[in-house]
DNA sequence: TTGAAAGCGATACCAG
DNA sequence: CTGGTATCGCTTTCAA
C-alpha cells in the first residue's frame, strides 16, 4: 500500500478508500490509484487487514433439534472449527429449532440481531414461511446459506451440501452392483418434507430403473427417525415382500434400522446402503450389517459454510469449485480410523 | 501480550521471550510470565506474529519427472495452493527427478540449501541411498515428509498419503462385489520399486483370498507406465487367461490400459478398478471402461504436506487425525463436476 | 475530497 | 537478563 501511495502520489488513506470502494474519492484519483495497483501487481494481505480492523465475524448455525447422530456430528464439527477460527476472528454460534415445525425456525430467524450476527447457515425444510423469513433477515443485511438440505426457492441462494440427486444415483449404482439376485428393494426415508431425501429418492429410482431393471423398487416408507415406527415398517415390509433383497436408507438416523436388522436377520441380511457415516453407521459397516455408506464430510460442510458466508459478508466472490461438497463412499475397507 | 506484560510486571519484550522460549530470562521471571499467561487465558495471534516476523516459509516438492497425469495433477494442486499460501507467507517450489533413478533424487536432496528451503515433501522410491540423503538434509535442519509413497525406513518420518494397504483392500472389495461371474483377475502394477504399489497389491490379495475365494488372482504384471509395454502385457494376459474377468490397475498411469480396452474389448469388457482420478480415468469411468476409481485428493495431499512441514519448522505439534488422507471411491455417479 | 497519525498483536534490534 | 521502540500491512478516526 505504501508503494501504491507513492506511485500514485496520494496518501495511504486514499489508497485504502479506493481499495475498499469507500466513498469520497474523485474519479481521477481513483483512476490514478487503480493504475498504480495494476502496475504494481498488488495483492492484499487479509491477515493484516483483519488485524487492523479488529472485526469479528459472527456466524450462526441453525440446526434441527433432534438427538440424531448426524446433527450431533455437525455440532462437533462446528465446535472443532470454532477453535481454529477464533484466531481468524470468526465466531461460531449454534441455535436449535424443533424439526418438522417451520414456525420455530421462522422465530429463530426473526430473532436474529443483524448487529450481532453476520451470517447464518440454515439446515431446515423448505417451506414458504421459512423462505419469507430468510428474505426478511437478508433484507436486514445478514447473509444466509442453506446447509445440507437445499432451499432453492429463496433467491440469491447458495447451498452447502452434496448434490442429493447424484447421491441417490450413487446409492443405486452400489445397490445394483452389490445385489447378487433379483428381488425387491425397499427405500426407507425420513420425512417427505425434507428436500434432500426427496432428491436422493429420485436419483435412486432413476438409476435403478435404467441400469438394473431386474430389481423392483417399492414405494418408500417414512420412518421419521422413530425406531419403533421403523421397526414396525420393516416388519411389515419383510412380510409383504418375501423377496426383499436390498434396503436404501436415505435418512441419517439408523437406530431403528440397525436394531431391526441385527435381531431379525441373523447372518445374511439384505444389501444395505445408507447415508452419513455416524458412529452407528461405522459399526454397522464394520459388522457387515451395512454394505456401503454415502457420506458428506461434516468438517467440509462447516468450513465451506463459513467461507461462503464470510465472502458474502465481505462482498467478495468465492471459488465455487472449491465449495462443492463431495459425495464420499465408504465400505468397511476404507473407513477412516 | 500487553495485558500479560502488565500483570506480570515485565516488558513486552520479555513476554515475547517467554512465549517463544527465547534464551536469556531468569527462571523467576519466566514463572511470573507463565502465571500471567495462564490466568489470562492467552491465545496467540499467529496472523499478527507472521506479519511482524515477515517470515516466509519455503517448501520444496520433489516429484518424479514423468509425463504422468497424476503427477501433473499434483503440480497443478501445488500451483493452486501457491496462490493462497502467498498470503500466508508460504512459498512453494517444485523440483523434478527422474523416477527409477535414486541418484537423481539424492542429488536433488543434497543440492538443497537449508537457508533457502525450510521443508521438503518427497515423492520417491524407498532406497538406502535416498534414506541416507534424507538423513543428511534433516541434519542440516530441513524438515522432510514422504509424499504419496511412504519411506518408513527413515526415522522421525511422517507420511502424507493414503494407507495403501487399505486402498488395496478397498479395491478388492469393489472388484469382488462387482464381479458377476468367476474367473481370473489380473493385477497391473507400475514398478516393484514403488512401495505404494506393493502395499496396494498386498491388501488386494488379502481381501480377494479372504472374501472372494472363487476368483483367481494372478501374479501382477509390471507396466512401468509404458503404453506399448502394457498393450503387450495385456494381449498376452487375455491369451493366457480366456476367463479374465477383472483388472486391478494399481498404478496411476492409465493410457496403455484404456487404449487397449477401448480397442480390444468393445462392449462388455472386464471389471476394472483403477487408482487416481486423472482426466483419463474420469473419461474411462464415464464411458464405462472403468468401473471404480480409488483416489487420494491431490489438494489434500499438498495442503497436508504444507501444514505438517510448517508445524515441523515451527517446532509445534500438528493434529494427526486431520492429516490423515482419505481413500476416496469414485463411480461414474459421484464424479465431481 | 484528501492527508496525518494512532493503533491492531506480535517480533526484533539495540541499549542498558 | 531486561526494557524501549520501530516495524509489519492495513484500517480508522480526526483535521484540514
mmCIF file with all atom_site columns, N, CA and C in Angstrom, chain A residues 137-199:
data_model
loop_
_atom_site.group_PDB
_atom_site.id
_atom_site.type_symbol
_atom_site.label_atom_id
_atom_site.label_alt_id
_atom_site.label_comp_id
_atom_site.label_asym_id
_atom_site.label_entity_id
_atom_site.label_seq_id
_atom_site.pdbx_PDB_ins_code
_atom_site.Cartn_x
_atom_site.Cartn_y
_atom_site.Cartn_z
_atom_site.occupancy
_atom_site.B_iso_or_equiv
_atom_site.pdbx_formal_charge
_atom_site.auth_seq_id
_atom_site.auth_comp_id
_atom_site.auth_asym_id
_atom_site.auth_atom_id
_atom_site.pdbx_PDB_model_num
ATOM 1   N N  . UNK A 1 137 ? -34.566 -11.593 6.877  1.00 0.00 ? 137 UNK A N  1
ATOM 2   C CA . UNK A 1 137 ? -33.288 -11.405 7.571  1.00 0.00 ? 137 UNK A CA 1
ATOM 3   C C  . UNK A 1 137 ? -32.207 -10.964 6.582  1.00 0.00 ? 137 UNK A C  1
ATOM 4   N N  . UNK A 1 138 ? -32.329 -11.427 5.347  1.00 0.00 ? 138 UNK A N  1
ATOM 5   C CA . UNK A 1 138 ? -31.379 -10.973 4.331  1.00 0.00 ? 138 UNK A CA 1
ATOM 6   C C  . UNK A 1 138 ? -31.538 -9.485  4.086  1.00 0.00 ? 138 UNK A C  1
ATOM 7   N N  . UNK A 1 139 ? -32.788 -9.063  4.068  1.00 0.00 ? 139 UNK A N  1
ATOM 8   C CA . UNK A 1 139 ? -33.063 -7.644  3.832  1.00 0.00 ? 139 UNK A CA 1
ATOM 9   C C  . UNK A 1 139 ? -32.424 -6.807  4.937  1.00 0.00 ? 139 UNK A C  1
ATOM 10  N N  . UNK A 1 140 ? -32.261 -7.416  6.093  1.00 0.00 ? 140 UNK A N  1
ATOM 11  C CA . UNK A 1 140 ? -31.640 -6.681  7.199  1.00 0.00 ? 140 UNK A CA 1
ATOM 12  C C  . UNK A 1 140 ? -30.108 -6.834  7.168  1.00 0.00 ? 140 UNK A C  1
ATOM 13  N N  . UNK A 1 141 ? -29.607 -7.359  6.074  1.00 0.00 ? 141 UNK A N  1
ATOM 14  C CA . UNK A 1 141 ? -28.156 -7.354  5.871  1.00 0.00 ? 141 UNK A CA 1
ATOM 15  C C  . UNK A 1 141 ? -27.419 -8.569  6.391  1.00 0.00 ? 141 UNK A C  1
ATOM 16  N N  . UNK A 1 142 ? -28.113 -9.648  6.640  1.00 0.00 ? 142 UNK A N  1
ATOM 17  C CA . UNK A 1 142 ? -27.433 -10.851 7.114  1.00 0.00 ? 142 UNK A CA 1
ATOM 18  C C  . UNK A 1 142 ? -27.362 -11.866 5.966  1.00 0.00 ? 142 UNK A C  1
ATOM 19  N N  . UNK A 1 143 ? -26.186 -12.424 5.745  1.00 0.00 ? 143 UNK A N  1
ATOM 20  C CA . UNK A 1 143 ? -26.024 -13.420 4.684  1.00 0.00 ? 143 UNK A CA 1
ATOM 21  C C  . UNK A 1 143 ? -26.596 -14.757 5.145  1.00 0.00 ? 143 UNK A C  1
ATOM 22  N N  . UNK A 1 144 ? -27.171 -15.492 4.222  1.00 0.00 ? 144 UNK A N  1
ATOM 23  C CA . UNK A 1 144 ? -27.747 -16.793 4.573  1.00 0.00 ? 144 UNK A CA 1
ATOM 24  C C  . UNK A 1 144 ? -27.356 -17.841 3.536  1.00 0.00 ? 144 UNK A C  1
ATOM 25  N N  . UNK A 1 145 ? -26.969 -19.015 4.004  1.00 0.00 ? 145 UNK A N  1
ATOM 26  C CA . UNK A 1 145 ? -26.801 -20.150 3.090  1.00 0.00 ? 145 UNK A CA 1
ATOM 27  C C  . UNK A 1 145 ? -27.618 -21.325 3.623  1.00 0.00 ? 145 UNK A C  1
ATOM 28  N N  . UNK A 1 146 ? -28.013 -22.193 2.690  1.00 0.00 ? 146 UNK A N  1
ATOM 29  C CA . UNK A 1 146 ? -28.734 -23.404 3.078  1.00 0.00 ? 146 UNK A CA 1
ATOM 30  C C  . UNK A 1 146 ? -27.701 -24.488 3.360  1.00 0.00 ? 146 UNK A C  1
ATOM 31  N N  . UNK A 1 147 ? -27.939 -25.253 4.394  1.00 0.00 ? 147 UNK A N  1
ATOM 32  C CA . UNK A 1 147 ? -26.991 -26.282 4.795  1.00 0.00 ? 147 UNK A CA 1
ATOM 33  C C  . UNK A 1 147 ? -27.641 -27.665 4.721  1.00 0.00 ? 147 UNK A C  1
ATOM 34  N N  . UNK A 1 148 ? -26.976 -28.592 4.097  1.00 0.00 ? 148 UNK A N  1
ATOM 35  C CA . UNK A 1 148 ? -27.401 -29.994 3.988  1.00 0.00 ? 148 UNK A CA 1
ATOM 36  C C  . UNK A 1 148 ? -28.635 -30.178 3.097  1.00 0.00 ? 148 UNK A C  1
ATOM 37  N N  . UNK A 1 149 ? -29.692 -29.418 3.392  1.00 0.00 ? 149 UNK A N  1
ATOM 38  C CA . UNK A 1 149 ? -30.905 -29.526 2.589  1.00 0.00 ? 149 UNK A CA 1
ATOM 39  C C  . UNK A 1 149 ? -31.132 -28.198 1.885  1.00 0.00 ? 149 UNK A C  1
ATOM 40  N N  . UNK A 1 150 ? -31.274 -28.237 0.586  1.00 0.00 ? 150 UNK A N  1
ATOM 41  C CA . UNK A 1 150 ? -31.327 -27.008 -0.200 1.00 0.00 ? 150 UNK A CA 1
ATOM 42  C C  . UNK A 1 150 ? -32.636 -26.245 -0.005 1.00 0.00 ? 150 UNK A C  1
ATOM 43  N N  . UNK A 1 151 ? -32.563 -24.939 -0.190 1.00 0.00 ? 151 UNK A N  1
ATOM 44  C CA . UNK A 1 151 ? -33.751 -24.084 -0.164 1.00 0.00 ? 151 UNK A CA 1
ATOM 45  C C  . UNK A 1 151 ? -33.795 -23.290 -1.461 1.00 0.00 ? 151 UNK A C  1
ATOM 46  N N  . UNK A 1 152 ? -33.946 -23.974 -2.572 1.00 0.00 ? 152 UNK A N  1
ATOM 47  C CA . UNK A 1 152 ? -33.744 -23.290 -3.846 1.00 0.00 ? 152 UNK A CA 1
ATOM 48  C C  . UNK A 1 152 ? -34.777 -22.218 -4.138 1.00 0.00 ? 152 UNK A C  1
ATOM 49  N N  . UNK A 1 153 ? -35.883 -22.213 -3.397 1.00 0.00 ? 153 UNK A N  1
ATOM 50  C CA . UNK A 1 153 ? -36.893 -21.211 -3.708 1.00 0.00 ? 153 UNK A CA 1
ATOM 51  C C  . UNK A 1 153 ? -36.450 -19.820 -3.280 1.00 0.00 ? 153 UNK A C  1
ATOM 52  N N  . UNK A 1 154 ? -35.532 -19.765 -2.336 1.00 0.00 ? 154 UNK A N  1
ATOM 53  C CA . UNK A 1 154 ? -35.087 -18.445 -1.925 1.00 0.00 ? 154 UNK A CA 1
ATOM 54  C C  . UNK A 1 154 ? -34.048 -17.926 -2.920 1.00 0.00 ? 154 UNK A C  1
ATOM 55  N N  . UNK A 1 155 ? -34.143 -16.665 -3.214 1.00 0.00 ? 155 UNK A N  1
ATOM 56  C CA . UNK A 1 155 ? -33.281 -16.072 -4.227 1.00 0.00 ? 155 UNK A CA 1
ATOM 57  C C  . UNK A 1 155 ? -31.859 -15.873 -3.693 1.00 0.00 ? 155 UNK A C  1
ATOM 58  N N  . UNK A 1 156 ? -30.953 -15.637 -4.584 1.00 0.00 ? 156 UNK A N  1
ATOM 59  C CA . UNK A 1 156 ? -29.546 -15.397 -4.235 1.00 0.00 ? 156 UNK A CA 1
ATOM 60  C C  . UNK A 1 156 ? -29.018 -16.514 -3.342 1.00 0.00 ? 156 UNK A C  1
ATOM 61  N N  . UNK A 1 157 ? -29.497 -17.700 -3.604 1.00 0.00 ? 157 UNK A N  1
ATOM 62  C CA . UNK A 1 157 ? -29.199 -18.777 -2.674 1.00 0.00 ? 157 UNK A CA 1
ATOM 63  C C  . UNK A 1 157 ? -27.859 -19.443 -2.948 1.00 0.00 ? 157 UNK A C  1
ATOM 64  N N  . UNK A 1 158 ? -27.201 -19.828 -1.889 1.00 0.00 ? 158 UNK A N  1
ATOM 65  C CA . UNK A 1 158 ? -26.090 -20.751 -2.044 1.00 0.00 ? 158 UNK A CA 1
ATOM 66  C C  . UNK A 1 158 ? -26.401 -21.947 -1.157 1.00 0.00 ? 158 UNK A C  1
ATOM 67  N N  . UNK A 1 159 ? -26.065 -23.101 -1.678 1.00 0.00 ? 159 UNK A N  1
ATOM 68  C CA . UNK A 1 159 ? -26.353 -24.329 -0.951 1.00 0.00 ? 159 UNK A CA 1
ATOM 69  C C  . UNK A 1 159 ? -25.055 -25.017 -0.556 1.00 0.00 ? 159 UNK A C  1
ATOM 70  N N  . UNK A 1 160 ? -24.895 -25.300 0.723  1.00 0.00 ? 160 UNK A N  1
ATOM 71  C CA . UNK A 1 160 ? -23.724 -26.016 1.204  1.00 0.00 ? 160 UNK A CA 1
ATOM 72  C C  . UNK A 1 160 ? -24.140 -27.446 1.510  1.00 0.00 ? 160 UNK A C  1
ATOM 73  N N  . UNK A 1 161 ? -23.784 -28.352 0.634  1.00 0.00 ? 161 UNK A N  1
ATOM 74  C CA . UNK A 1 161 ? -24.169 -29.748 0.824  1.00 0.00 ? 161 UNK A CA 1
ATOM 75  C C  . UNK A 1 161 ? -23.916 -30.511 -0.458 1.00 0.00 ? 161 UNK A C  1
ATOM 76  N N  . UNK A 1 162 ? -24.190 -31.797 -0.406 1.00 0.00 ? 162 UNK A N  1
ATOM 77  C CA . UNK A 1 162 ? -23.940 -32.588 -1.604 1.00 0.00 ? 162 UNK A CA 1
ATOM 78  C C  . UNK A 1 162 ? -25.087 -32.465 -2.595 1.00 0.00 ? 162 UNK A C  1
ATOM 79  N N  . UNK A 1 163 ? -24.815 -32.859 -3.806 1.00 0.00 ? 163 UNK A N  1
ATOM 80  C CA . UNK A 1 163 ? -25.844 -32.967 -4.831 1.00 0.00 ? 163 UNK A CA 1
ATOM 81  C C  . UNK A 1 163 ? -26.628 -34.238 -4.505 1.00 0.00 ? 163 UNK A C  1
ATOM 82  N N  . UNK A 1 164 ? -27.799 -34.071 -3.937 1.00 0.00 ? 164 UNK A N  1
ATOM 83  C CA . UNK A 1 164 ? -28.516 -35.234 -3.424 1.00 0.00 ? 164 UNK A CA 1
ATOM 84  C C  . UNK A 1 164 ? -29.083 -36.141 -4.505 1.00 0.00 ? 164 UNK A C  1
ATOM 85  N N  . UNK A 1 165 ? -29.320 -35.565 -5.670 1.00 0.00 ? 165 UNK A N  1
ATOM 86  C CA . UNK A 1 165 ? -29.770 -36.392 -6.785 1.00 0.00 ? 165 UNK A CA 1
ATOM 87  C C  . UNK A 1 165 ? -28.642 -37.354 -7.158 1.00 0.00 ? 165 UNK A C  1
ATOM 88  N N  . UNK A 1 166 ? -27.447 -36.801 -7.257 1.00 0.00 ? 166 UNK A N  1
ATOM 89  C CA . UNK A 1 166 ? -26.285 -37.633 -7.596 1.00 0.00 ? 166 UNK A CA 1
ATOM 90  C C  . UNK A 1 166 ? -26.006 -38.648 -6.493 1.00 0.00 ? 166 UNK A C  1
ATOM 91  N N  . UNK A 1 167 ? -26.249 -38.245 -5.255 1.00 0.00 ? 167 UNK A N  1
ATOM 92  C CA . UNK A 1 167 ? -26.028 -39.165 -4.140 1.00 0.00 ? 167 UNK A CA 1
ATOM 93  C C  . UNK A 1 167 ? -26.968 -40.359 -4.247 1.00 0.00 ? 167 UNK A C  1
ATOM 94  N N  . UNK A 1 168 ? -28.208 -40.085 -4.623 1.00 0.00 ? 168 UNK A N  1
ATOM 95  C CA . UNK A 1 168 ? -29.167 -41.156 -4.810 1.00 0.00 ? 168 UNK A CA 1
ATOM 96  C C  . UNK A 1 168 ? -28.753 -42.071 -5.957 1.00 0.00 ? 168 UNK A C  1
ATOM 97  N N  . UNK A 1 169 ? -28.228 -41.471 -7.002 1.00 0.00 ? 169 UNK A N  1
ATOM 98  C CA . UNK A 1 169 ? -27.757 -42.261 -8.145 1.00 0.00 ? 169 UNK A CA 1
ATOM 99  C C  . UNK A 1 169 ? -26.597 -43.156 -7.705 1.00 0.00 ? 169 UNK A C  1
ATOM 100 N N  . UNK A 1 170 ? -25.712 -42.585 -6.925 1.00 0.00 ? 170 UNK A N  1
ATOM 101 C CA . UNK A 1 170 ? -24.569 -43.351 -6.444 1.00 0.00 ? 170 UNK A CA 1
ATOM 102 C C  . UNK A 1 170 ? -25.026 -44.543 -5.608 1.00 0.00 ? 170 UNK A C  1
ATOM 103 N N  . UNK A 1 171 ? -25.991 -44.269 -4.743 1.00 0.00 ? 171 UNK A N  1
ATOM 104 C CA . UNK A 1 171 ? -26.527 -45.336 -3.894 1.00 0.00 ? 171 UNK A CA 1
ATOM 105 C C  . UNK A 1 171 ? -27.099 -46.455 -4.765 1.00 0.00 ? 171 UNK A C  1
ATOM 106 N N  . UNK A 1 172 ? -27.794 -46.068 -5.806 1.00 0.00 ? 172 UNK A N  1
ATOM 107 C CA . UNK A 1 172 ? -28.425 -47.058 -6.675 1.00 0.00 ? 172 UNK A CA 1
ATOM 108 C C  . UNK A 1 172 ? -27.373 -47.896 -7.404 1.00 0.00 ? 172 UNK A C  1
ATOM 109 N N  . UNK A 1 173 ? -26.322 -47.234 -7.849 1.00 0.00 ? 173 UNK A N  1
ATOM 110 C CA . UNK A 1 173 ? -25.271 -47.970 -8.558 1.00 0.00 ? 173 UNK A CA 1
ATOM 111 C C  . UNK A 1 173 ? -24.652 -49.019 -7.633 1.00 0.00 ? 173 UNK A C  1
ATOM 112 N N  . UNK A 1 174 ? -24.384 -48.611 -6.413 1.00 0.00 ? 174 UNK A N  1
ATOM 113 C CA . UNK A 1 174 ? -23.807 -49.550 -5.452 1.00 0.00 ? 174 UNK A CA 1
ATOM 114 C C  . UNK A 1 174 ? -24.787 -50.678 -5.170 1.00 0.00 ? 174 UNK A C  1
ATOM 115 N N  . UNK A 1 175 ? -26.028 -50.315 -4.939 1.00 0.00 ? 175 UNK A N  1
ATOM 116 C CA . UNK A 1 175 ? -27.053 -51.316 -4.647 1.00 0.00 ? 175 UNK A CA 1
ATOM 117 C C  . UNK A 1 175 ? -27.162 -52.312 -5.796 1.00 0.00 ? 175 UNK A C  1
ATOM 118 N N  . UNK A 1 176 ? -27.309 -51.794 -6.986 1.00 0.00 ? 176 UNK A N  1
ATOM 119 C CA . UNK A 1 176 ? -27.487 -52.666 -8.146 1.00 0.00 ? 176 UNK A CA 1
ATOM 120 C C  . UNK A 1 176 ? -26.301 -53.586 -8.361 1.00 0.00 ? 176 UNK A C  1
ATOM 121 N N  . UNK A 1 177 ? -25.117 -53.030 -8.167 1.00 0.00 ? 177 UNK A N  1
ATOM 122 C CA . UNK A 1 177 ? -23.907 -53.811 -8.364 1.00 0.00 ? 177 UNK A CA 1
ATOM 123 C C  . UNK A 1 177 ? -23.732 -54.869 -7.288 1.00 0.00 ? 177 UNK A C  1
ATOM 124 N N  . UNK A 1 178 ? -24.091 -54.503 -6.069 1.00 0.00 ? 178 UNK A N  1
ATOM 125 C CA . UNK A 1 178 ? -23.861 -55.407 -4.942 1.00 0.00 ? 178 UNK A CA 1
ATOM 126 C C  . UNK A 1 178 ? -24.881 -56.541 -4.886 1.00 0.00 ? 178 UNK A C  1
ATOM 127 N N  . UNK A 1 179 ? -26.079 -56.303 -5.422 1.00 0.00 ? 179 UNK A N  1
ATOM 128 C CA . UNK A 1 179 ? -27.109 -57.342 -5.382 1.00 0.00 ? 179 UNK A CA 1
ATOM 129 C C  . UNK A 1 179 ? -26.713 -58.510 -6.264 1.00 0.00 ? 179 UNK A C  1
ATOM 130 N N  . UNK A 1 180 ? -26.844 -59.707 -5.723 1.00 0.00 ? 180 UNK A N  1
ATOM 131 C CA . UNK A 1 180 ? -26.474 -60.895 -6.481 1.00 0.00 ? 180 UNK A CA 1
ATOM 132 C C  . UNK A 1 180 ? -27.696 -61.571 -7.089 1.00 0.00 ? 180 UNK A C  1
ATOM 133 N N  . UNK A 1 181 ? -28.855 -61.320 -6.506 1.00 0.00 ? 181 UNK A N  1
ATOM 134 C CA . UNK A 1 181 ? -30.067 -61.937 -7.040 1.00 0.00 ? 181 UNK A CA 1
ATOM 135 C C  . UNK A 1 181 ? -31.142 -60.879 -7.240 1.00 0.00 ? 181 UNK A C  1
ATOM 136 N N  . UNK A 1 182 ? -32.142 -61.249 -8.008 1.00 0.00 ? 182 UNK A N  1
ATOM 137 C CA . UNK A 1 182 ? -33.211 -60.312 -8.264 1.00 0.00 ? 182 UNK A CA 1
ATOM 138 C C  . UNK A 1 182 ? -34.227 -60.355 -7.128 1.00 0.00 ? 182 UNK A C  1
ATOM 139 N N  . UNK A 1 183 ? -34.867 -59.215 -6.910 1.00 0.00 ? 183 UNK A N  1
ATOM 140 C CA . UNK A 1 183 ? -35.850 -59.176 -5.844 1.00 0.00 ? 183 UNK A CA 1
ATOM 141 C C  . UNK A 1 183 ? -36.376 -57.772 -5.647 1.00 0.00 ? 183 UNK A C  1
ATOM 142 N N  . UNK A 1 184 ? -36.826 -57.512 -4.431 1.00 0.00 ? 184 UNK A N  1
ATOM 143 C CA . UNK A 1 184 ? -37.428 -56.220 -4.125 1.00 0.00 ? 184 UNK A CA 1
ATOM 144 C C  . UNK A 1 184 ? -36.462 -55.355 -3.318 1.00 0.00 ? 184 UNK A C  1
ATOM 145 N N  . UNK A 1 185 ? -36.400 -54.077 -3.662 1.00 0.00 ? 185 UNK A N  1
ATOM 146 C CA . UNK A 1 185 ? -35.556 -53.135 -2.930 1.00 0.00 ? 185 UNK A CA 1
ATOM 147 C C  . UNK A 1 185 ? -36.446 -52.108 -2.257 1.00 0.00 ? 185 UNK A C  1
ATOM 148 N N  . UNK A 1 186 ? -36.220 -51.918 -0.973 1.00 0.00 ? 186 UNK A N  1
ATOM 149 C CA . UNK A 1 186 ? -37.041 -51.002 -0.189 1.00 0.00 ? 186 UNK A CA 1
ATOM 150 C C  . UNK A 1 186 ? -36.295 -49.690 0.041  1.00 0.00 ? 186 UNK A C  1
ATOM 151 N N  . UNK A 1 187 ? -37.005 -48.596 -0.098 1.00 0.00 ? 187 UNK A N  1
ATOM 152 C CA . UNK A 1 187 ? -36.395 -47.309 0.225  1.00 0.00 ? 187 UNK A CA 1
ATOM 153 C C  . UNK A 1 187 ? -36.997 -46.811 1.523  1.00 0.00 ? 187 UNK A C  1
ATOM 154 N N  . UNK A 1 188 ? -36.101 -46.552 2.458  1.00 0.00 ? 188 UNK A N  1
ATOM 155 C CA . UNK A 1 188 ? -36.518 -46.098 3.781  1.00 0.00 ? 188 UNK A CA 1
ATOM 156 C C  . UNK A 1 188 ? -36.134 -44.630 3.876  1.00 0.00 ? 188 UNK A C  1
ATOM 157 N N  . UNK A 1 189 ? -37.119 -43.770 4.037  1.00 0.00 ? 189 UNK A N  1
ATOM 158 C CA . UNK A 1 189 ? -36.787 -42.353 4.047  1.00 0.00 ? 189 UNK A CA 1
ATOM 159 C C  . UNK A 1 189 ? -37.165 -41.720 5.382  1.00 0.00 ? 189 UNK A C  1
ATOM 160 N N  . UNK A 1 190 ? -36.776 -40.448 5.562  1.00 0.00 ? 190 UNK A N  1
ATOM 161 C CA . UNK A 1 190 ? -37.046 -39.807 6.845  1.00 0.00 ? 190 UNK A CA 1
ATOM 162 C C  . UNK A 1 190 ? -38.377 -39.091 6.826  1.00 0.00 ? 190 UNK A C  1
ATOM 163 N N  . UNK A 1 191 ? -38.440 -38.065 6.038  1.00 0.00 ? 191 UNK A N  1
ATOM 164 C CA . UNK A 1 191 ? -39.643 -37.256 6.003  1.00 0.00 ? 191 UNK A CA 1
ATOM 165 C C  . UNK A 1 191 ? -39.844 -36.728 4.591  1.00 0.00 ? 191 UNK A C  1
ATOM 166 N N  . UNK A 1 192 ? -41.079 -36.604 4.197  1.00 0.00 ? 192 UNK A N  1
ATOM 167 C CA . UNK A 1 192 ? -41.368 -36.093 2.861  1.00 0.00 ? 192 UNK A CA 1
ATOM 168 C C  . UNK A 1 192 ? -41.082 -34.602 2.783  1.00 0.00 ? 192 UNK A C  1
ATOM 169 N N  . UNK A 1 193 ? -41.005 -33.970 3.936  1.00 0.00 ? 193 UNK A N  1
ATOM 170 C CA . UNK A 1 193 ? -40.754 -32.532 3.945  1.00 0.00 ? 193 UNK A CA 1
ATOM 171 C C  . UNK A 1 193 ? -39.321 -32.206 3.549  1.00 0.00 ? 193 UNK A C  1
ATOM 172 N N  . UNK A 1 194 ? -38.437 -33.142 3.826  1.00 0.00 ? 194 UNK A N  1
ATOM 173 C CA . UNK A 1 194 ? -37.020 -32.858 3.611  1.00 0.00 ? 194 UNK A CA 1
ATOM 174 C C  . UNK A 1 194 ? -36.667 -33.003 2.135  1.00 0.00 ? 194 UNK A C  1
ATOM 175 N N  . UNK A 1 195 ? -36.222 -31.914 1.587  1.00 0.00 ? 195 UNK A N  1
ATOM 176 C CA . UNK A 1 195 ? -35.921 -31.897 0.169  1.00 0.00 ? 195 UNK A CA 1
ATOM 177 C C  . UNK A 1 195 ? -34.760 -32.827 -0.169 1.00 0.00 ? 195 UNK A C  1
ATOM 178 N N  . UNK A 1 196 ? -33.791 -32.921 0.734  1.00 0.00 ? 196 UNK A N  1
ATOM 179 C CA . UNK A 1 196 ? -32.637 -33.776 0.444  1.00 0.00 ? 196 UNK A CA 1
ATOM 180 C C  . UNK A 1 196 ? -33.067 -35.231 0.262  1.00 0.00 ? 196 UNK A C  1
ATOM 181 N N  . UNK A 1 197 ? -33.981 -35.677 1.098  1.00 0.00 ? 197 UNK A N  1
ATOM 182 C CA . UNK A 1 197 ? -34.421 -37.071 0.988  1.00 0.00 ? 197 UNK A CA 1
ATOM 183 C C  . UNK A 1 197 ? -35.176 -37.310 -0.311 1.00 0.00 ? 197 UNK A C  1
ATOM 184 N N  . UNK A 1 198 ? -35.992 -36.358 -0.668 1.00 0.00 ? 198 UNK A N  1
ATOM 185 C CA . UNK A 1 198 ? -36.753 -36.475 -1.912 1.00 0.00 ? 198 UNK A CA 1
ATOM 186 C C  . UNK A 1 198 ? -35.821 -36.623 -3.108 1.00 0.00 ? 198 UNK A C  1
ATOM 187 N N  . UNK A 1 199 ? -34.809 -35.772 -3.126 1.00 0.00 ? 199 UNK A N  1
ATOM 188 C CA . UNK A 1 199 ? -33.888 -35.784 -4.261 1.00 0.00 ? 199 UNK A CA 1
ATOM 189 C C  . UNK A 1 199 ? -33.112 -37.090 -4.341 1.00 0.00 ? 199 UNK A C  1
#
